[in-house]
mmCIF file of C-alpha atoms and ligand atoms in Angstrom:
data_model
loop_
_atom_site.group_PDB
_atom_site.id
_atom_site.type_symbol
_atom_site.label_atom_id
_atom_site.label_comp_id
_atom_site.label_asym_id
_atom_site.label_seq_id
_atom_site.Cartn_x
_atom_site.Cartn_y
_atom_site.Cartn_z
ATOM 1 C CA MET J 1422 0.000 0.000 0.000
ATOM 2 C CA ALA J 1423 1.186 3.508 -0.795
ATOM 3 C CA ALA J 1424 2.219 5.880 1.971
ATOM 4 C CA VAL J 1425 -0.664 7.271 3.990
ATOM 5 C CA GLU J 1426 -0.948 10.936 4.776
ATOM 6 C CA VAL J 1427 -0.351 11.551 8.472
ATOM 7 C CA PRO J 1428 -1.603 14.779 10.081
ATOM 8 C CA THR J 1429 0.650 17.002 12.186
ATOM 9 C CA HIS J 1430 -1.824 16.976 15.082
ATOM 10 C CA HIS J 1431 -4.593 14.708 16.379
ATOM 11 C CA LYS J 1432 -7.197 14.401 19.142
ATOM 12 C CA ALA J 1433 -6.301 12.728 22.415
ATOM 13 C CA LEU J 1434 -8.086 12.204 25.727
ATOM 14 C CA ILE J 1435 -5.863 13.068 28.667
ATOM 15 C CA TYR J 1436 -6.231 12.623 32.417
ATOM 16 C CA ASP J 1437 -6.325 16.311 33.363
ATOM 17 C CA LYS J 1438 -6.833 15.741 37.105
ATOM 18 C CA PRO J 1439 -5.251 12.415 38.091
ATOM 19 C CA GLY J 1440 -6.708 11.156 41.369
ATOM 20 C CA GLU J 1441 -10.276 11.746 40.247
ATOM 21 C CA ILE J 1442 -12.532 10.774 37.358
ATOM 22 C CA SER J 1443 -11.802 13.421 34.750
ATOM 23 C CA THR J 1444 -10.683 13.344 31.130
ATOM 24 C CA LYS J 1445 -10.227 16.145 28.637
ATOM 25 C CA LEU J 1446 -10.212 16.131 24.846
ATOM 26 C CA GLU J 1447 -7.120 17.914 23.537
ATOM 27 C CA THR J 1448 -5.264 18.402 20.292
ATOM 28 C CA ILE J 1449 -1.702 17.121 20.507
ATOM 29 C CA GLU J 1450 1.227 16.750 18.165
ATOM 30 C CA THR J 1451 1.342 13.498 16.195
ATOM 31 C CA PRO J 1452 4.690 11.791 16.835
ATOM 32 C CA LYS J 1453 6.970 10.306 14.179
ATOM 33 C CA PRO J 1454 7.994 6.670 14.612
ATOM 34 C CA GLY J 1455 11.532 6.223 15.921
ATOM 35 C CA PHE J 1456 13.830 3.257 15.409
ATOM 36 C CA GLY J 1457 11.849 0.003 15.479
ATOM 37 C CA GLU J 1458 8.534 1.794 15.948
ATOM 38 C CA CYS J 1459 5.319 1.994 13.971
ATOM 39 C CA LEU J 1460 2.701 4.744 14.051
ATOM 40 C CA ILE J 1461 -0.864 3.470 14.309
ATOM 41 C CA ASN J 1462 -4.022 5.355 13.343
ATOM 42 C CA LEU J 1463 -6.200 3.998 16.146
ATOM 43 C CA THR J 1464 -9.905 3.602 15.420
ATOM 44 C CA HIS J 1465 -11.097 1.856 18.583
ATOM 45 C CA SER J 1466 -10.100 1.602 22.230
ATOM 46 C CA GLY J 1467 -11.751 -0.449 24.951
ATOM 47 C CA VAL J 1468 -12.320 1.155 28.352
ATOM 48 C CA CYS J 1469 -11.124 -0.987 31.255
ATOM 49 C CA HIS J 1470 -11.286 -0.935 35.061
ATOM 50 C CA SER J 1471 -7.496 -0.803 35.005
ATOM 51 C CA ASP J 1472 -7.645 2.566 33.199
ATOM 52 C CA GLN J 1473 -9.851 3.861 35.980
ATOM 53 C CA ALA J 1474 -7.406 2.587 38.610
ATOM 54 C CA VAL J 1475 -4.517 4.330 36.836
ATOM 55 C CA MET J 1476 -6.479 7.594 36.374
ATOM 56 C CA CYS J 1477 -7.598 7.635 40.019
ATOM 57 C CA ASN J 1478 -4.243 6.462 41.459
ATOM 58 C CA ARG J 1479 -5.911 3.498 43.133
ATOM 59 C CA TRP J 1480 -3.141 0.940 42.746
ATOM 60 C CA SER J 1481 -0.486 1.528 45.373
ATOM 61 C CA TRP J 1482 1.759 -1.128 43.774
ATOM 62 C CA LEU J 1483 2.371 1.097 40.728
ATOM 63 C CA PRO J 1484 5.716 2.877 41.199
ATOM 64 C CA ALA J 1485 4.468 6.498 40.995
ATOM 65 C CA PRO J 1486 1.242 8.498 40.792
ATOM 66 C CA THR J 1487 -0.142 9.217 37.329
ATOM 67 C CA GLN J 1488 0.902 12.618 35.924
ATOM 68 C CA ALA J 1489 -1.543 15.220 34.602
ATOM 69 C CA GLY J 1490 -1.639 15.125 30.800
ATOM 70 C CA GLN J 1491 -1.280 11.327 30.588
ATOM 71 C CA VAL J 1492 -3.081 9.800 27.619
ATOM 72 C CA GLY J 1493 -4.734 6.688 29.063
ATOM 73 C CA GLY J 1494 -6.005 3.481 27.498
ATOM 74 C CA HIS J 1495 -4.532 0.066 26.731
ATOM 75 C CA GLU J 1496 -6.976 -1.772 24.464
ATOM 76 C CA GLY J 1497 -6.415 -0.089 21.101
ATOM 77 C CA VAL J 1498 -6.808 -1.226 17.503
ATOM 78 C CA GLY J 1499 -5.998 0.623 14.288
ATOM 79 C CA LYS J 1500 -4.023 0.663 11.058
ATOM 80 C CA VAL J 1501 -0.285 1.087 10.654
ATOM 81 C CA VAL J 1502 0.265 4.384 8.814
ATOM 82 C CA SER J 1503 4.000 4.792 9.064
ATOM 83 C CA LEU J 1504 7.040 2.686 9.912
ATOM 84 C CA GLY J 1505 10.266 3.916 11.459
ATOM 85 C CA PRO J 1506 13.763 2.783 10.481
ATOM 86 C CA GLY J 1507 14.756 -0.719 11.584
ATOM 87 C CA THR J 1508 11.303 -2.219 11.065
ATOM 88 C CA GLU J 1509 12.109 -4.053 7.808
ATOM 89 C CA ASN J 1510 12.042 -7.482 9.461
ATOM 90 C CA SER J 1511 8.957 -6.840 11.613
ATOM 91 C CA GLY J 1512 6.607 -8.346 9.031
ATOM 92 C CA LEU J 1513 4.467 -5.203 9.260
ATOM 93 C CA LYS J 1514 3.413 -3.110 6.325
ATOM 94 C CA ILE J 1515 1.442 0.081 5.912
ATOM 95 C CA GLY J 1516 -2.284 -0.620 6.215
ATOM 96 C CA ASP J 1517 -1.958 -3.655 8.512
ATOM 97 C CA ARG J 1518 -4.381 -3.704 11.420
ATOM 98 C CA VAL J 1519 -2.680 -4.138 14.790
ATOM 99 C CA GLY J 1520 -3.498 -3.854 18.476
ATOM 100 C CA ILE J 1521 -1.871 -2.289 21.538
ATOM 101 C CA LYS J 1522 -2.434 -4.083 24.855
ATOM 102 C CA TRP J 1523 -1.632 -3.476 28.569
ATOM 103 C CA MET J 1524 2.071 -4.164 28.061
ATOM 104 C CA ALA J 1525 2.793 -1.632 25.318
ATOM 105 C CA GLY J 1526 6.293 -3.000 24.970
ATOM 106 C CA VAL J 1527 8.806 -5.166 26.814
ATOM 107 C CA CYS J 1528 12.598 -5.367 26.762
ATOM 108 C CA GLY J 1529 12.682 -8.901 25.356
ATOM 109 C CA ASN J 1530 15.927 -9.696 27.187
ATOM 110 C CA CYS J 1531 15.227 -9.956 30.925
ATOM 111 C CA LEU J 1532 14.529 -13.327 32.559
ATOM 112 C CA PRO J 1533 10.726 -12.805 32.697
ATOM 113 C CA CYS J 1534 10.724 -11.869 28.969
ATOM 114 C CA LEU J 1535 12.836 -14.911 28.101
ATOM 115 C CA SER J 1536 10.277 -17.004 30.019
ATOM 116 C CA GLY J 1537 7.314 -15.531 28.139
ATOM 117 C CA ARG J 1538 6.100 -13.656 31.245
ATOM 118 C CA ASP J 1539 5.702 -10.281 29.605
ATOM 119 C CA ALA J 1540 3.797 -8.650 32.471
ATOM 120 C CA CYS J 1541 6.772 -9.300 34.772
ATOM 121 C CA CYS J 1542 9.317 -7.607 32.451
ATOM 122 C CA THR J 1543 11.720 -5.643 34.634
ATOM 123 C CA SER J 1544 11.509 -2.640 32.292
ATOM 124 C CA GLY J 1545 8.168 -3.166 30.571
ATOM 125 C CA LYS J 1546 6.038 -0.225 29.462
ATOM 126 C CA ILE J 1547 2.375 -0.039 30.430
ATOM 127 C CA SER J 1548 0.119 1.554 27.823
ATOM 128 C CA GLY J 1549 -1.676 4.576 29.311
ATOM 129 C CA TYR J 1550 0.693 4.877 32.282
ATOM 130 C CA TYR J 1551 3.875 6.889 31.563
ATOM 131 C CA THR J 1552 3.536 5.650 27.971
ATOM 132 C CA PRO J 1553 0.938 7.478 25.830
ATOM 133 C CA GLY J 1554 -2.038 5.115 25.604
ATOM 134 C CA THR J 1555 -4.860 4.289 23.237
ATOM 135 C CA PHE J 1556 -7.414 7.014 24.045
ATOM 136 C CA GLN J 1557 -6.083 8.955 21.042
ATOM 137 C CA GLN J 1558 -6.188 8.835 17.264
ATOM 138 C CA TYR J 1559 -2.498 8.108 16.707
ATOM 139 C CA ALA J 1560 -0.153 6.102 18.909
ATOM 140 C CA LEU J 1561 3.329 4.643 18.586
ATOM 141 C CA GLY J 1562 4.097 1.006 19.211
ATOM 142 C CA PRO J 1563 7.140 -1.254 18.891
ATOM 143 C CA ALA J 1564 6.760 -2.839 15.424
ATOM 144 C CA HIS J 1565 7.863 -6.261 16.702
ATOM 145 C CA TYR J 1566 5.468 -6.184 19.653
ATOM 146 C CA VAL J 1567 2.078 -4.893 18.457
ATOM 147 C CA THR J 1568 -0.547 -7.640 17.999
ATOM 148 C CA PRO J 1569 -1.655 -8.505 14.437
ATOM 149 C CA ILE J 1570 -5.447 -8.471 14.093
ATOM 150 C CA PRO J 1571 -6.895 -11.159 11.773
ATOM 151 C CA ASP J 1572 -8.924 -9.875 8.790
ATOM 152 C CA ALA J 1573 -12.061 -11.692 9.969
ATOM 153 C CA LEU J 1574 -12.068 -9.896 13.335
ATOM 154 C CA PRO J 1575 -13.703 -6.430 13.472
ATOM 155 C CA SER J 1576 -11.670 -3.773 15.312
ATOM 156 C CA ASP J 1577 -14.385 -2.891 17.848
ATOM 157 C CA LEU J 1578 -14.663 -6.548 18.861
ATOM 158 C CA ALA J 1579 -10.901 -7.024 19.000
ATOM 159 C CA ALA J 1580 -10.136 -4.006 21.222
ATOM 160 C CA PRO J 1581 -11.509 -5.209 24.576
ATOM 161 C CA LEU J 1582 -10.349 -8.787 23.919
ATOM 162 C CA LEU J 1583 -6.748 -7.552 23.798
ATOM 163 C CA CYS J 1584 -7.042 -7.144 27.570
ATOM 164 C CA GLY J 1585 -9.755 -9.349 29.123
ATOM 165 C CA GLY J 1586 -9.577 -12.100 26.519
ATOM 166 C CA VAL J 1587 -5.802 -12.372 26.650
ATOM 167 C CA THR J 1588 -5.860 -12.269 30.462
ATOM 168 C CA VAL J 1589 -8.288 -15.157 30.907
ATOM 169 C CA TYR J 1590 -6.718 -17.241 28.147
ATOM 170 C CA ALA J 1591 -3.283 -16.947 29.802
ATOM 171 C CA GLY J 1592 -4.874 -17.773 33.185
ATOM 172 C CA LEU J 1593 -6.685 -20.816 31.793
ATOM 173 C CA LYS J 1594 -3.452 -22.092 30.249
ATOM 174 C CA LYS J 1595 -1.704 -21.782 33.613
ATOM 175 C CA CYS J 1596 -4.332 -23.928 35.368
ATOM 176 C CA GLY J 1597 -2.861 -26.965 33.619
ATOM 177 C CA ALA J 1598 -6.238 -28.615 32.883
ATOM 178 C CA GLN J 1599 -6.560 -31.027 29.948
ATOM 179 C CA PRO J 1600 -9.537 -31.252 27.564
ATOM 180 C CA GLY J 1601 -12.389 -32.953 29.429
ATOM 181 C CA ASP J 1602 -11.211 -31.712 32.831
ATOM 182 C CA THR J 1603 -13.442 -29.487 34.919
ATOM 183 C CA VAL J 1604 -12.520 -25.836 35.404
ATOM 184 C CA VAL J 1605 -14.444 -23.555 37.766
ATOM 185 C CA ILE J 1606 -14.869 -19.824 37.151
ATOM 186 C CA PRO J 1607 -15.917 -17.774 40.208
ATOM 187 C CA GLY J 1608 -17.288 -14.493 38.802
ATOM 188 C CA ALA J 1609 -18.451 -16.273 35.625
ATOM 189 C CA GLY J 1610 -20.929 -13.563 34.629
ATOM 190 C CA GLY J 1611 -18.453 -10.674 34.870
ATOM 191 C CA GLY J 1612 -16.213 -8.950 32.329
ATOM 192 C CA LEU J 1613 -13.416 -11.511 32.641
ATOM 193 C CA GLY J 1614 -15.524 -14.482 33.698
ATOM 194 C CA HIS J 1615 -17.851 -14.517 30.701
ATOM 195 C CA LEU J 1616 -14.825 -14.641 28.404
ATOM 196 C CA ALA J 1617 -13.233 -17.415 30.486
ATOM 197 C CA ILE J 1618 -16.327 -19.624 30.160
ATOM 198 C CA GLN J 1619 -16.222 -19.336 26.345
ATOM 199 C CA ILE J 1620 -12.458 -19.604 25.841
ATOM 200 C CA GLY J 1621 -12.102 -22.469 28.349
ATOM 201 C CA GLY J 1622 -15.119 -24.366 27.025
ATOM 202 C CA LYS J 1623 -15.362 -23.865 23.271
ATOM 203 C CA GLY J 1624 -11.756 -22.793 22.798
ATOM 204 C CA MET J 1625 -9.832 -25.242 24.988
ATOM 205 C CA GLY J 1626 -12.195 -28.176 25.525
ATOM 206 C CA PHE J 1627 -12.601 -27.909 29.302
ATOM 207 C CA ARG J 1628 -15.879 -28.636 31.079
ATOM 208 C CA MET J 1629 -16.773 -25.256 32.557
ATOM 209 C CA ILE J 1630 -18.578 -24.588 35.834
ATOM 210 C CA GLY J 1631 -19.697 -21.016 36.512
ATOM 211 C CA ILE J 1632 -20.278 -19.429 39.906
ATOM 212 C CA ASP J 1633 -22.002 -16.051 40.223
ATOM 213 C CA SER J 1634 -25.276 -14.520 41.369
ATOM 214 C CA GLY J 1635 -28.438 -16.216 40.088
ATOM 215 C CA ASP J 1636 -29.435 -13.380 37.722
ATOM 216 C CA LYS J 1637 -26.408 -14.330 35.570
ATOM 217 C CA GLU J 1638 -27.315 -18.024 35.298
ATOM 218 C CA ASP J 1639 -29.019 -17.991 31.882
ATOM 219 C CA PHE J 1640 -26.278 -15.780 30.467
ATOM 220 C CA VAL J 1641 -23.461 -18.028 31.742
ATOM 221 C CA ARG J 1642 -25.138 -21.290 30.706
ATOM 222 C CA GLY J 1643 -25.806 -19.734 27.294
ATOM 223 C CA LEU J 1644 -22.046 -19.205 26.898
ATOM 224 C CA GLY J 1645 -21.440 -22.919 27.339
ATOM 225 C CA ALA J 1646 -21.125 -23.572 31.095
ATOM 226 C CA GLU J 1647 -22.160 -27.168 31.895
ATOM 227 C CA ALA J 1648 -23.129 -26.266 35.445
ATOM 228 C CA PHE J 1649 -23.863 -23.063 37.318
ATOM 229 C CA PHE J 1650 -24.076 -22.365 41.027
ATOM 230 C CA ASP J 1651 -25.878 -19.330 42.420
ATOM 231 C CA ILE J 1652 -23.587 -17.937 45.117
ATOM 232 C CA THR J 1653 -26.471 -16.120 46.807
ATOM 233 C CA LYS J 1654 -28.141 -19.446 47.612
ATOM 234 C CA TYR J 1655 -25.288 -20.495 49.923
ATOM 235 C CA SER J 1656 -24.788 -19.014 53.392
ATOM 236 C CA LYS J 1657 -21.627 -16.928 53.823
ATOM 237 C CA ASP J 1658 -20.292 -19.131 56.645
ATOM 238 C CA ALA J 1659 -18.298 -22.377 56.693
ATOM 239 C CA GLU J 1660 -21.509 -24.383 56.276
ATOM 240 C CA GLY J 1661 -22.367 -22.574 53.024
ATOM 241 C CA THR J 1662 -18.850 -23.050 51.662
ATOM 242 C CA LYS J 1663 -18.987 -26.773 52.541
ATOM 243 C CA LYS J 1664 -22.277 -27.187 50.684
ATOM 244 C CA LEU J 1665 -21.033 -25.282 47.605
ATOM 245 C CA THR J 1666 -17.816 -27.348 47.593
ATOM 246 C CA GLU J 1667 -19.838 -30.569 47.652
ATOM 247 C CA ASP J 1668 -22.035 -29.354 44.783
ATOM 248 C CA VAL J 1669 -19.019 -28.334 42.674
ATOM 249 C CA LYS J 1670 -17.361 -31.711 43.255
ATOM 250 C CA LYS J 1671 -20.530 -33.591 42.307
ATOM 251 C CA ALA J 1672 -20.700 -31.673 39.018
ATOM 252 C CA SER J 1673 -17.010 -32.210 38.207
ATOM 253 C CA THR J 1674 -15.392 -34.887 36.032
ATOM 254 C CA ASP J 1675 -15.149 -38.139 38.068
ATOM 255 C CA GLY J 1676 -16.723 -36.299 41.008
ATOM 256 C CA MET J 1677 -13.257 -35.540 42.378
ATOM 257 C CA GLY J 1678 -13.242 -31.783 42.042
ATOM 258 C CA ALA J 1679 -11.890 -29.333 39.475
ATOM 259 C CA ALA J 1680 -8.504 -29.525 37.789
ATOM 260 C CA GLY J 1681 -8.430 -25.752 37.836
ATOM 261 C CA VAL J 1682 -10.143 -22.774 39.421
ATOM 262 C CA VAL J 1683 -9.540 -19.458 37.707
ATOM 263 C CA VAL J 1684 -10.808 -16.707 40.004
ATOM 264 C CA CYS J 1685 -12.195 -13.947 37.782
ATOM 265 C CA THR J 1686 -13.621 -11.722 40.520
ATOM 266 C CA ALA J 1687 -12.091 -9.251 42.974
ATOM 267 C CA SER J 1688 -13.925 -10.961 45.833
ATOM 268 C CA ASN J 1689 -11.750 -12.184 48.702
ATOM 269 C CA ALA J 1690 -14.579 -14.541 49.684
ATOM 270 C CA ALA J 1691 -14.298 -16.233 46.273
ATOM 271 C CA TYR J 1692 -10.552 -16.694 46.763
ATOM 272 C CA GLY J 1693 -11.323 -18.156 50.197
ATOM 273 C CA GLN J 1694 -13.508 -20.905 48.690
ATOM 274 C CA ALA J 1695 -11.424 -21.758 45.644
ATOM 275 C CA LEU J 1696 -8.889 -24.255 47.018
ATOM 276 C CA GLY J 1697 -11.704 -26.461 48.281
ATOM 277 C CA PHE J 1698 -13.064 -26.934 44.741
ATOM 278 C CA LEU J 1699 -9.801 -28.478 43.529
ATOM 279 C CA ARG J 1700 -9.080 -32.160 43.127
ATOM 280 C CA PHE J 1701 -5.608 -33.597 43.832
ATOM 281 C CA GLY J 1702 -2.929 -31.825 41.806
ATOM 282 C CA GLY J 1703 -5.341 -29.008 40.937
ATOM 283 C CA THR J 1704 -4.325 -25.399 40.391
ATOM 284 C CA LEU J 1705 -5.845 -22.186 41.701
ATOM 285 C CA VAL J 1706 -5.095 -19.296 39.333
ATOM 286 C CA CYS J 1707 -5.311 -15.744 40.722
ATOM 287 C CA VAL J 1708 -6.597 -13.452 37.936
ATOM 288 C CA GLY J 1709 -9.124 -11.081 39.571
ATOM 289 C CA VAL J 1710 -7.303 -8.261 41.407
ATOM 290 C CA PRO J 1711 -8.516 -8.543 45.040
ATOM 291 C CA GLU J 1712 -10.402 -5.666 46.591
ATOM 292 C CA GLY J 1713 -9.234 -3.735 49.684
ATOM 293 C CA ASP J 1714 -6.454 -4.832 52.049
ATOM 294 C CA PRO J 1715 -4.572 -8.034 51.190
ATOM 295 C CA VAL J 1716 -6.170 -11.205 52.623
ATOM 296 C CA PRO J 1717 -4.329 -14.558 52.634
ATOM 297 C CA ILE J 1718 -6.013 -17.399 50.722
ATOM 298 C CA ALA J 1719 -7.994 -19.569 53.145
ATOM 299 C CA GLY J 1720 -6.978 -23.235 53.305
ATOM 300 C CA ALA J 1721 -3.499 -22.639 51.898
ATOM 301 C CA ASP J 1722 -1.812 -24.375 54.840
ATOM 302 C CA PRO J 1723 1.252 -26.436 53.873
ATOM 303 C CA GLY J 1724 -0.276 -29.682 55.154
ATOM 304 C CA SER J 1725 -3.312 -29.690 52.906
ATOM 305 C CA MET J 1726 -1.326 -28.255 49.995
ATOM 306 C CA LEU J 1727 1.206 -31.068 50.077
ATOM 307 C CA ILE J 1728 -1.123 -33.954 50.813
ATOM 308 C CA GLN J 1729 -3.257 -33.041 47.776
ATOM 309 C CA GLU J 1730 -0.335 -31.642 45.742
ATOM 310 C CA LYS J 1731 -2.276 -28.481 44.952
ATOM 311 C CA ARG J 1732 -0.798 -25.329 43.432
ATOM 312 C CA ILE J 1733 -1.574 -21.612 43.614
ATOM 313 C CA VAL J 1734 -0.308 -19.455 40.750
ATOM 314 C CA GLY J 1735 -0.696 -15.828 39.749
ATOM 315 C CA SER J 1736 -1.389 -14.701 36.189
ATOM 316 C CA ALA J 1737 -1.172 -11.143 34.861
ATOM 317 C CA VAL J 1738 -2.412 -10.343 31.342
ATOM 318 C CA GLY J 1739 -0.534 -12.444 28.733
ATOM 319 C CA ASN J 1740 2.327 -12.505 26.276
ATOM 320 C CA ARG J 1741 2.421 -11.977 22.505
ATOM 321 C CA LYS J 1742 1.560 -15.587 21.729
ATOM 322 C CA ASP J 1743 -1.395 -15.491 24.114
ATOM 323 C CA ALA J 1744 -2.608 -12.333 22.342
ATOM 324 C CA ILE J 1745 -2.246 -13.873 18.869
ATOM 325 C CA ASP J 1746 -4.039 -17.075 19.965
ATOM 326 C CA THR J 1747 -6.879 -15.066 21.514
ATOM 327 C CA MET J 1748 -7.338 -12.921 18.395
ATOM 328 C CA ASN J 1749 -7.425 -16.068 16.232
ATOM 329 C CA MET J 1750 -10.003 -17.703 18.503
ATOM 330 C CA ALA J 1751 -12.156 -14.577 18.319
ATOM 331 C CA ALA J 1752 -11.814 -14.483 14.513
ATOM 332 C CA ARG J 1753 -13.102 -18.088 14.414
ATOM 333 C CA GLY J 1754 -16.197 -17.015 16.357
ATOM 334 C CA VAL J 1755 -15.287 -18.793 19.613
ATOM 335 C CA ILE J 1756 -15.768 -15.643 21.696
ATOM 336 C CA LYS J 1757 -18.806 -13.403 21.794
ATOM 337 C CA THR J 1758 -18.685 -10.189 23.793
ATOM 338 C CA HIS J 1759 -21.298 -7.647 24.619
ATOM 339 C CA PHE J 1760 -20.116 -4.099 24.051
ATOM 340 C CA THR J 1761 -21.434 -0.660 23.253
ATOM 341 C CA VAL J 1762 -19.634 1.992 21.205
ATOM 342 C CA GLU J 1763 -19.316 5.640 22.324
ATOM 343 C CA PRO J 1764 -17.610 8.739 20.842
ATOM 344 C CA MET J 1765 -14.473 10.230 22.450
ATOM 345 C CA SER J 1766 -16.404 12.968 24.256
ATOM 346 C CA LYS J 1767 -18.252 10.371 26.349
ATOM 347 C CA LEU J 1768 -15.180 8.904 28.084
ATOM 348 C CA SER J 1769 -15.596 10.701 31.437
ATOM 349 C CA GLU J 1770 -19.250 9.717 31.513
ATOM 350 C CA VAL J 1771 -18.307 6.102 30.804
ATOM 351 C CA PHE J 1772 -15.901 6.148 33.767
ATOM 352 C CA GLU J 1773 -18.600 7.653 35.984
ATOM 353 C CA ARG J 1774 -21.015 4.899 35.000
ATOM 354 C CA MET J 1775 -18.275 2.329 35.609
ATOM 355 C CA GLU J 1776 -17.770 3.791 39.098
ATOM 356 C CA LYS J 1777 -21.451 3.222 39.854
ATOM 357 C CA SER J 1778 -21.334 -0.305 38.359
ATOM 358 C CA GLN J 1779 -23.879 0.780 35.751
ATOM 359 C CA LEU J 1780 -22.041 -0.554 32.701
ATOM 360 C CA VAL J 1781 -23.450 -3.626 31.022
ATOM 361 C CA GLY J 1782 -20.664 -5.326 29.104
ATOM 362 C CA ARG J 1783 -17.688 -3.447 27.753
ATOM 363 C CA VAL J 1784 -17.526 0.040 26.296
ATOM 364 C CA VAL J 1785 -15.438 0.716 23.207
ATOM 365 C CA ILE J 1786 -14.559 4.274 22.200
ATOM 366 C CA ASP J 1787 -14.854 5.054 18.478
ATOM 367 C CA LEU J 1788 -11.784 7.273 18.033
ATOM 368 C CA SER J 1789 -12.944 8.545 14.658
ATOM 369 C CA LYS J 1790 -15.809 10.352 16.403
ATOM 370 C CA GLU J 1791 -15.235 13.263 18.742
HETATM 371 ZN ZN1 ZN F 653 -7.722 -3.738 30.472
HETATM 372 ZN ZN1 ZN F 654 11.903 -7.777 29.863
#
């Protein structure tokens, strides 16, 4: 494709008052790609809870508070419009559709990178946090690191999957289950959970059990869950947990319990129940970022861990291969997501609705509309 005309300036949404919910539409200079970089004309960006946490400085584990003027966002899709020097072997060409995810770029050389643990890169760059993010019409990305988007996958569908889809797929892989094994998803009706049910079931061949409140039952079963348990029907004490554990085991392959539990909710109570659902050798995967002060995982005493050879692992987003696999699964129609599309000017309002838990499904910003 011939060279594309790139403007000198473009529209971007910045965090004008970090610490509170506030974004501002500004005109900023369009950068030129440096060595190894590509410039992407973004058309869509998903809006994620993690963006809100960054904007409002809610994550104390991040090294520094967010600065005013930060362009947020980390679920962006668009077309490559210009390539910097040193990108000849990247496989990218002008006009290719690519995505930017939470890890905007990694060093590629540290031990976590060499192990395929991109989120743990010792000098990784987070999109929308000290690296200009995807709430803008043009963004730079490392040409070797952006995610190719398959032709069959529309950009608005791809954008939110670059975060939630990749995250649950990587988590499901880490649970070590084999096709035909049972995997339990606490928070099955939520943003991450509903993707986990589809990717784990249709995509990976696991037998999926969903746990959530009863109003989500039809939704979760419709996505392919073989069994569903309404958390509100069990008392919040040890008796309720015992009953739920028995029910999960009964529904599992061989009645022995789940090979994996991938916790897709922020609820500490859900983490407290998860180990009990596992059979021998099973794995609890921590994916949902827990709410409030840190709480140890109940039942993780060395005795019961060793006698049943259970494992607890953490999983943060995913690497390039996870992203490519997820995009291919979505292109094949394995994953359906519910999302609404809003213009750029609605971003603050979207965050306000998110704060009040009023969003149904994901919101994707159409960056071609102010
Ligand atoms: Zn996200
Ligand atoms: Zn690294």
